[in-house]
Coordinates of C-alpha atoms and ligand atoms in Angstrom, one line a residue:
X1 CA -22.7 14.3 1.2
X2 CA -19.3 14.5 2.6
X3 CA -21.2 13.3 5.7
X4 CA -19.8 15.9 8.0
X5 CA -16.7 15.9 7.5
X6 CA -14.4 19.4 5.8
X7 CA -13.3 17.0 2.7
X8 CA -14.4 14.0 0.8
X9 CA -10.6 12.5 1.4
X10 CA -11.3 13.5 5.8
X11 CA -14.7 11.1 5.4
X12 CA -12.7 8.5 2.9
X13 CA -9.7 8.2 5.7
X14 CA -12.3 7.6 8.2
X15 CA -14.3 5.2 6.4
X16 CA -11.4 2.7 6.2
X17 CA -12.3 0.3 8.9
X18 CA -15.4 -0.7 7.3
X19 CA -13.9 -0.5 3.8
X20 CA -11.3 -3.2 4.6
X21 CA -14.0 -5.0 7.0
X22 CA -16.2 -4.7 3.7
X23 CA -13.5 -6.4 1.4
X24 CA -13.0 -9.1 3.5
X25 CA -17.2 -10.0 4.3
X26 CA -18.1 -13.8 2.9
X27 CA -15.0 -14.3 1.5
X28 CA -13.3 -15.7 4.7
X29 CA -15.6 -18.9 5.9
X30 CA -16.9 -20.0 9.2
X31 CA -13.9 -22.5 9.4
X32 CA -11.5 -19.6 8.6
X33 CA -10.9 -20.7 5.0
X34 CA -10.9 -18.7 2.4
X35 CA -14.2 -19.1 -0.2
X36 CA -13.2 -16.8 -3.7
X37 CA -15.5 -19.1 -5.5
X38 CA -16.3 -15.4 -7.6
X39 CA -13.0 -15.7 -9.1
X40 CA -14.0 -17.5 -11.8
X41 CA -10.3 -19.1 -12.1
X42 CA -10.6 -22.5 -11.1
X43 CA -8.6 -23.8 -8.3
X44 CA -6.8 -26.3 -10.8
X45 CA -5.3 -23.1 -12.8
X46 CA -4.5 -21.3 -9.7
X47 CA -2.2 -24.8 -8.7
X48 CA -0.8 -24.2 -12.7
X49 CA 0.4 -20.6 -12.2
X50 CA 4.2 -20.4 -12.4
X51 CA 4.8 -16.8 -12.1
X52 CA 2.6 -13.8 -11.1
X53 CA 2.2 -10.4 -12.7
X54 CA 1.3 -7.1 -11.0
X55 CA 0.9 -4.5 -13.4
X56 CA -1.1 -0.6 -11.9
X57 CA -0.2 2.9 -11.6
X58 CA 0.2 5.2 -8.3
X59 CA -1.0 3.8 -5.6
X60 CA -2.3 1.2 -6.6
X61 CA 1.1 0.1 -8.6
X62 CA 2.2 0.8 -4.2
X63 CA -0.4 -1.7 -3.1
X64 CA 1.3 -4.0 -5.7
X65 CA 4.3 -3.7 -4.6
X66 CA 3.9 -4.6 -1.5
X67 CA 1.3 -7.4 -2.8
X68 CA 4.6 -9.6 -4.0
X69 CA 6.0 -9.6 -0.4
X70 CA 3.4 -11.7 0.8
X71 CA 2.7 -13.7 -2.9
X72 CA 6.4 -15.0 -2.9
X73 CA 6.5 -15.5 1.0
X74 CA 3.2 -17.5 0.8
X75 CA 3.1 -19.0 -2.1
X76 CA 6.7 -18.9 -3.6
X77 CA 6.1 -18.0 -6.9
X78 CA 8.0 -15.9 -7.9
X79 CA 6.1 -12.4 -8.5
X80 CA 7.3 -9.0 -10.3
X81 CA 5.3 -6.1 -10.0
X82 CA 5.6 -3.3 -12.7
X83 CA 3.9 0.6 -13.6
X84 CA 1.8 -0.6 -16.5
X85 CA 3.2 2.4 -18.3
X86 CA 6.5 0.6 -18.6
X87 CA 5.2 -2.7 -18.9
X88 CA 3.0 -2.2 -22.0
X89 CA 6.1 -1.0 -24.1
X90 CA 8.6 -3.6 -22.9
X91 CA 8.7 -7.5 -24.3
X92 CA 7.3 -9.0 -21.2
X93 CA 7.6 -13.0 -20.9
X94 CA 4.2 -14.1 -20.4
X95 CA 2.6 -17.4 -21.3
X96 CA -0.3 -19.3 -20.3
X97 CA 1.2 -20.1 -17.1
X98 CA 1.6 -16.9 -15.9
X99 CA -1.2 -14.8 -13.9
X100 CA -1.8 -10.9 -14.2
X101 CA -2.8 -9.4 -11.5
X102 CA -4.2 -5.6 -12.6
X103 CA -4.8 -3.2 -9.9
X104 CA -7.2 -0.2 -10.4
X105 CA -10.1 1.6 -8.2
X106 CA -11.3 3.1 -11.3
X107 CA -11.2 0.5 -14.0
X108 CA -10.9 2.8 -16.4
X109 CA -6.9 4.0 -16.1
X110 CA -5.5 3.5 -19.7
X111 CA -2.1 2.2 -19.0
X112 CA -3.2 -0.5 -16.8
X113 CA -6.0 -0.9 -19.5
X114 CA -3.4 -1.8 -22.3
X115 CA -1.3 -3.6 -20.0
X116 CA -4.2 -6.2 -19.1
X117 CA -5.0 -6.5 -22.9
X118 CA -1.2 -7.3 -24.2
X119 CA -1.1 -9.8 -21.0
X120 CA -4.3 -11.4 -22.6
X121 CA -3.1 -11.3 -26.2
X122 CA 0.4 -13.4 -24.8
X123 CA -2.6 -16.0 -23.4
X124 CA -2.2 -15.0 -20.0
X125 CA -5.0 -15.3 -17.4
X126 CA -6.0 -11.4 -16.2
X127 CA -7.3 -11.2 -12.5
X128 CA -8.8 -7.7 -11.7
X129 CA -8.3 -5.9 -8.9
X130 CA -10.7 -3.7 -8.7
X131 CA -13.4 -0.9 -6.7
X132 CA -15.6 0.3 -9.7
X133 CA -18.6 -2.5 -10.4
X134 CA -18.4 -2.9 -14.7
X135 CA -15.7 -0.9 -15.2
X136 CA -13.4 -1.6 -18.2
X137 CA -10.9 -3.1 -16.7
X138 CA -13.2 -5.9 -14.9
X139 CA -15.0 -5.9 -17.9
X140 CA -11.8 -7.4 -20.5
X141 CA -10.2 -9.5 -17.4
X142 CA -10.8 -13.0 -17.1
X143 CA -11.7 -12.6 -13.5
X144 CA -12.1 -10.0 -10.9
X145 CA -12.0 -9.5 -7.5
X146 CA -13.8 -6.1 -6.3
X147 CA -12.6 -4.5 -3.2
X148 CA -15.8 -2.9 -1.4
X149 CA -14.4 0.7 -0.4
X150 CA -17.4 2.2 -1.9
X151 CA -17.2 5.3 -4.0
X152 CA -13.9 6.9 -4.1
X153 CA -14.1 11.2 -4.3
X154 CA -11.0 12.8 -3.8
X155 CA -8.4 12.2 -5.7
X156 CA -6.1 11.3 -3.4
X157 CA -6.6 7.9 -3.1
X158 CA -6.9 6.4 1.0
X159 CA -9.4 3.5 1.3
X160 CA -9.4 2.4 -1.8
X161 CA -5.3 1.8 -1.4
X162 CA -6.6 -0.3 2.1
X163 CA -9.0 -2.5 0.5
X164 CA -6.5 -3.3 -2.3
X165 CA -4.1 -4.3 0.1
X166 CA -7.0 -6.2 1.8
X167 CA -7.7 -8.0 -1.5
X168 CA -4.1 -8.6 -2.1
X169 CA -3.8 -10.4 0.5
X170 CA -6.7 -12.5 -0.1
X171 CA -5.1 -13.4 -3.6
X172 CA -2.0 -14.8 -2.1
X173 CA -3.0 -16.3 0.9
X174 CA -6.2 -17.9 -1.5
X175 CA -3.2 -18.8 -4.2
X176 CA -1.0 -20.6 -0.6
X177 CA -4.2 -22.5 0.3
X178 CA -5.1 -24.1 -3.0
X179 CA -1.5 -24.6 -3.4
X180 CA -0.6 -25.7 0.2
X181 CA 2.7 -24.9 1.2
X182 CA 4.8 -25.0 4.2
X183 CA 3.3 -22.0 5.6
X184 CA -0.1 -23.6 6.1
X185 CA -0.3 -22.6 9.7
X186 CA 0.7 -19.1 9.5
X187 CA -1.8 -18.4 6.6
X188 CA -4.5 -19.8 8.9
X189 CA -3.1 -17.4 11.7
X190 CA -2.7 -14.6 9.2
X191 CA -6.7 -15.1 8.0
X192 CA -7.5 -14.9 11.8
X193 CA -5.5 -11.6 11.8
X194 CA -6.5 -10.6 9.2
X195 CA -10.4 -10.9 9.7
X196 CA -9.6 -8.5 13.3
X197 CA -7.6 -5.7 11.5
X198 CA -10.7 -3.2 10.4
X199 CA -10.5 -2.7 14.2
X200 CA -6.4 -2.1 14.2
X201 CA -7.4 0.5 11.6
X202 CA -9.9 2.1 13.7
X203 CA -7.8 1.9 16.4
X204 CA -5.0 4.1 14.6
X205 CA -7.1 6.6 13.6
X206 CA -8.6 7.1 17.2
X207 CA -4.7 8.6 17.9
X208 CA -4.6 10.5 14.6
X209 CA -4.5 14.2 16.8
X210 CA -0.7 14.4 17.6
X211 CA 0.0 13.6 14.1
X212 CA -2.1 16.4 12.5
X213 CA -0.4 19.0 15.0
X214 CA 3.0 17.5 13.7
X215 CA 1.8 18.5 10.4
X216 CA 1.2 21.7 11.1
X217 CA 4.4 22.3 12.3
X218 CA 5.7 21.3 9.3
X219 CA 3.6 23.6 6.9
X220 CA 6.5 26.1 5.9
X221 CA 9.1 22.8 4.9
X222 CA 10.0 22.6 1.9
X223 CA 11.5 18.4 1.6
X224 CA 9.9 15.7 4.1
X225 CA 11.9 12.6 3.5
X226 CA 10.2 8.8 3.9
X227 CA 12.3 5.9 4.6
X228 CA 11.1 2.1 5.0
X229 CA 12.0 -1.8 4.7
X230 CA 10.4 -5.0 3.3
X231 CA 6.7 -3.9 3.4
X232 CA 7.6 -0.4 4.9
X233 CA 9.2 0.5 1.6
X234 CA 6.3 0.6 -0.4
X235 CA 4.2 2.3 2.5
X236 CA 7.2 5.0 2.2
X237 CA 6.6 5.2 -1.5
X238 CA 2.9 6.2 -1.1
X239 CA 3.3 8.2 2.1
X240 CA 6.1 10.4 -0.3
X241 CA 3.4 10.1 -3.2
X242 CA 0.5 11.7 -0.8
X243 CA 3.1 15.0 0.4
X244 CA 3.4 15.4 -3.6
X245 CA 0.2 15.6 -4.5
X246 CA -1.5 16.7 -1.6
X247 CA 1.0 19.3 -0.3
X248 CA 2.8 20.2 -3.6
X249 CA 6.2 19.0 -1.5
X250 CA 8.8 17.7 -2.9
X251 CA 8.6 14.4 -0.7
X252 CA 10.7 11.1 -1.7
X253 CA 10.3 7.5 -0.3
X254 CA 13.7 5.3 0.0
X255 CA 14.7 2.1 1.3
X256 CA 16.5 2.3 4.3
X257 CA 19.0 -0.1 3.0
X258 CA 19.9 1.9 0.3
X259 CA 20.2 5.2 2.5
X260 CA 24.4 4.9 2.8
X261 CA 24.4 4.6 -1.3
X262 CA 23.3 8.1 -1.6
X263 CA 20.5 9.7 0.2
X264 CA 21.9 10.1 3.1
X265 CA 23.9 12.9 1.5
X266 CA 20.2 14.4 1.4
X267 CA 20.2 14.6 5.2
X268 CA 21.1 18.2 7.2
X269 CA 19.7 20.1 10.2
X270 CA 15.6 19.6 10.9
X271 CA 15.2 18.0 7.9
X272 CA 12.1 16.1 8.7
X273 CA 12.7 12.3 7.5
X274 CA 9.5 9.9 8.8
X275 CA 10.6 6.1 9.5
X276 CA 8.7 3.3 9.1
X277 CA 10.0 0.8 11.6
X278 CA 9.0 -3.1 11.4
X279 CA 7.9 -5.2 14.1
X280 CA 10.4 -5.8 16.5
X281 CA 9.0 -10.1 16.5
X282 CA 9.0 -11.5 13.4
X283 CA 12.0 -10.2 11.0
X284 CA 14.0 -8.1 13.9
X285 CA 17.1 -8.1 12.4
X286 CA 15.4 -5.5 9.7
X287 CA 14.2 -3.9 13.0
X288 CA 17.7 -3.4 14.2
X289 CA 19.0 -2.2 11.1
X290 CA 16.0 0.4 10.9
X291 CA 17.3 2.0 14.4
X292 CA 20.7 2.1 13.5
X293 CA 19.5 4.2 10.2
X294 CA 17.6 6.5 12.3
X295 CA 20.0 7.1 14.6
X296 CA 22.6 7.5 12.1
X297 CA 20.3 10.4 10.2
X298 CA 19.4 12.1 13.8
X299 CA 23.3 12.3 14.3
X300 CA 23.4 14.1 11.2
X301 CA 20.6 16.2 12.1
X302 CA 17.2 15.0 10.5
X303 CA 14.3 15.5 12.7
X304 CA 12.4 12.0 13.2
X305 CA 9.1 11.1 12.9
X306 CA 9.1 7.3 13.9
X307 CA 6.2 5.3 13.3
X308 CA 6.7 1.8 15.4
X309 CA 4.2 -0.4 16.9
X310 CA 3.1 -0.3 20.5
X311 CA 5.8 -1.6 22.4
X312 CA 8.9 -1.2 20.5
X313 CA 10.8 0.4 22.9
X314 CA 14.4 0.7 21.3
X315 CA 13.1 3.5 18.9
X316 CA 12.1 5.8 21.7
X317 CA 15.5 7.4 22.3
X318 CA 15.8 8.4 18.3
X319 CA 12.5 9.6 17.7
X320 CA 12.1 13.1 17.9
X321 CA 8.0 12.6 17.3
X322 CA 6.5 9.0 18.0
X323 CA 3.5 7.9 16.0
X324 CA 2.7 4.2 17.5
X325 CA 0.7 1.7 15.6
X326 CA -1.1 -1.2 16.5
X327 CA 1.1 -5.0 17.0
X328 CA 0.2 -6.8 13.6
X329 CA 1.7 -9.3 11.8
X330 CA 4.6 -8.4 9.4
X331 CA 3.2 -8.5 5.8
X332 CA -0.2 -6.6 7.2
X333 CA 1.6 -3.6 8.9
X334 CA 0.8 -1.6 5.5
X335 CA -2.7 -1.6 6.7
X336 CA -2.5 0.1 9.7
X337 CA 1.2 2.2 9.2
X338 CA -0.3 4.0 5.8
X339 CA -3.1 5.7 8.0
X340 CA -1.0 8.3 9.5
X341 CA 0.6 9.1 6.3
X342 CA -2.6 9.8 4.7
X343 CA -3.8 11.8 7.8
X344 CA -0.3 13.3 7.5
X345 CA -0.1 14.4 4.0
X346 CA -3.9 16.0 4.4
X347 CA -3.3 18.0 7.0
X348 CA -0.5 19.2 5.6
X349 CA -2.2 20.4 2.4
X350 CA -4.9 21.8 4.6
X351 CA -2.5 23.8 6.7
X352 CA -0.5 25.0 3.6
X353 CA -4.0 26.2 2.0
X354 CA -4.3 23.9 -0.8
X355 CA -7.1 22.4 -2.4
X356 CA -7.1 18.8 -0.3
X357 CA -10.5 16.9 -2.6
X358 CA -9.0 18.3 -6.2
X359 CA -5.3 18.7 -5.9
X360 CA -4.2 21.1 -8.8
X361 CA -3.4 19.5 -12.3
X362 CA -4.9 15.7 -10.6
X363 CA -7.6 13.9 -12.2
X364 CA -9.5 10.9 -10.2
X365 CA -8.9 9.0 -13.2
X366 CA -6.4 8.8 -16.0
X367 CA -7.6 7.7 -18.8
X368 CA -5.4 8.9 -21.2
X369 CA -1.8 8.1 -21.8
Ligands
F6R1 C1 -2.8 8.7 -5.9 C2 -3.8 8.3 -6.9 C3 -3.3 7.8 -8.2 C4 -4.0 6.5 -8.7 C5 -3.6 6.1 -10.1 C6 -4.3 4.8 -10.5 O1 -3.5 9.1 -4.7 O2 -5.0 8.3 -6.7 O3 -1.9 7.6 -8.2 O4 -3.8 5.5 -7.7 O5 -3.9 7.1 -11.0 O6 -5.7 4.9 -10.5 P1 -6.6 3.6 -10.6 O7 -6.4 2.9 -9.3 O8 -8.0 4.2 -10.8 O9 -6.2 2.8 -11.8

């Protein structure tokens, strides 16, 4: 059943191209619109919404996070994306205005769980996010939309973090068309995109070889630090999140901008710190503030693991190991940079002996508080 492959989270990695091409089939039309006629919110309460919700756990809470990027940029409301363990024992402002969004491959996670039913009971509309058909979570929303990965084995969760992304997207640029805002032309152009990137994501993990041998180098580390920007933060997040639980290592994401209020102090000789660098088009003055940061750490001795889409040249004198991705737009780079992190994380575990399918003191599914 694992097809193959050593581990259910090897065949899971590699399934992602048709996971993400899965997530996005009938839901983009022949006119390059998008038809989410199964989310049984009608277009006239999408045009209502006055603020947006995110509430998840892990990586899904990740695929959130980077989820409000693209909801405020395309749709400008405003969007706040919170663990559901924190948000189901705060005071959130909801109303009826206000749209949940609660991400979960299992549907059956508890915090997100009571998070979605307090969100109801303050007569907010709950959209599910979600991989598992009649789960719980599906089941007490008001809508859902599923992402197709398929069944999800190893813990360690890898395509079902893609097709969230995948169905994030759809949400916001869905919530920009009904709405229609200025950026009508670029969420066209991004839907294009968009309906192409299943073979970005193949693409990446065609070159995958370089960055297990990396890993392998690595296997005796103790600290692998992840720094990123805009989208690239959260992909650091959940690149840091895969070394914990995968590897056992202690492994922390940051944002590059806040590297000179503290963690810098974290950097000393062949420290291994992986970047993720933006695109160069698009926002390049976050690009040029990226280099700066890595050569800043190299001077102080990290060792650099740049991940930087084909092209970008101005990274190649600072990186001390180059993993290139596909050109994509902006707010989709999550898709295709989070690949090598996964590949990353798992060969790591693998080469340190550790159980990669059923990482120790894990469960696939929390559902307990
Ligand atoms: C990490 C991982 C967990 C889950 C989290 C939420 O690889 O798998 O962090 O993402 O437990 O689970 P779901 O999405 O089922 O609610």
């Amino acid at each position: 059943e694992k097809g193959g492959y050593d581990y259910f989270m090897l065949k899971e990695i590699a399934e992602q191209p048709k996971a993400v091409a899965d997530t996005l089939l009938g839901r983009i039309d022949a006119a390059g619109s998008l038809t989410l006629d199964e989310v049984r919110i009608s277009d006239a309460e999408l045009r209502e919404v006055d603020k947006v919700v995110i509430v998840a756990c892990g990586t899904a809470f990740h695929a959130g996070l980077i989820a409000k990027y693209a909801i405020e940029h395309w749709t400008r409301i405003p969007c706040e994306v919170e663990l559901a363990s924190e948000f189901r024992y705060r005071d959130p402002i909801l109303g009826a205005r206000s749209l949940v969004i609660a991400i979960s491959q299992s549907g059956e996670t508890m915090d997100t769980l009571m998070a979605l039913r307090h969100a109801r009971q303050q007569g907010s509309k709950v959209l599910a996010i979600c991989n598992t058909n009649g789960s719980t979570i599906p089941r007490e929303s008001d809508a859902v939309l599923y992402t197709h990965a398929g069944p999800e084995v190893a813990v360690a969760s890898t395509k079902a973090f893609l097709t969230q992304l995948v169905a994030c997207y759809l949400v916001a640029l869905y919530l920009g068309q009904v709405r229609g805002t200025k950026w009508g032309d670029e969420i066209t152009a991004v839907i294009r995109d968009l309906s192409h990137i299943s073979g970005a994501v193949e693409r990446v993990l065609e070159t995958m070889e370089p960055v297990r041998a990396l890993a392998r180098t690595l296997a005796h580390k103790n600290t692998v630090l992840f720094l990123g920007r805009h989208v690239g933060y959260p992909v650091a997040l959940e690149g840091a999140l895969k070394l914990k639980e995968l590897a056992y290592m202690h492994a922390e994401g940051f944002a590059a901008g806040e590297l000179k209020h503290g963690p810098i102090a974290l950097i000393e000789e062949d420290l291994p710190v992986v970047v993720v660098v933006p695109s160069p088009r698009g926002r390049s003055v976050l690009h040029d503030k990226i280099v700066s940061n890595i050569q800043e750490i190299r001077a102080r001795g990290a060792r650099t693991i740049v991940i930087a889409e084909e092209g970008d040249e101005a990274v190649v004198p600072y990186a001390d190991h180059l993993i290139r991705i596909p050109v994509t737009p902006t707010l989709l780079q999550p898709l295709v940079a989070t690949v090598p992190l996964q590949v990353f994380a798992c060969e790591l575990a693998t080469a340190r002996g550790n159980e990669v399918d059923q990482p120790r003191n894990l469960a696939k599914s929390v559902t307990v508080e």
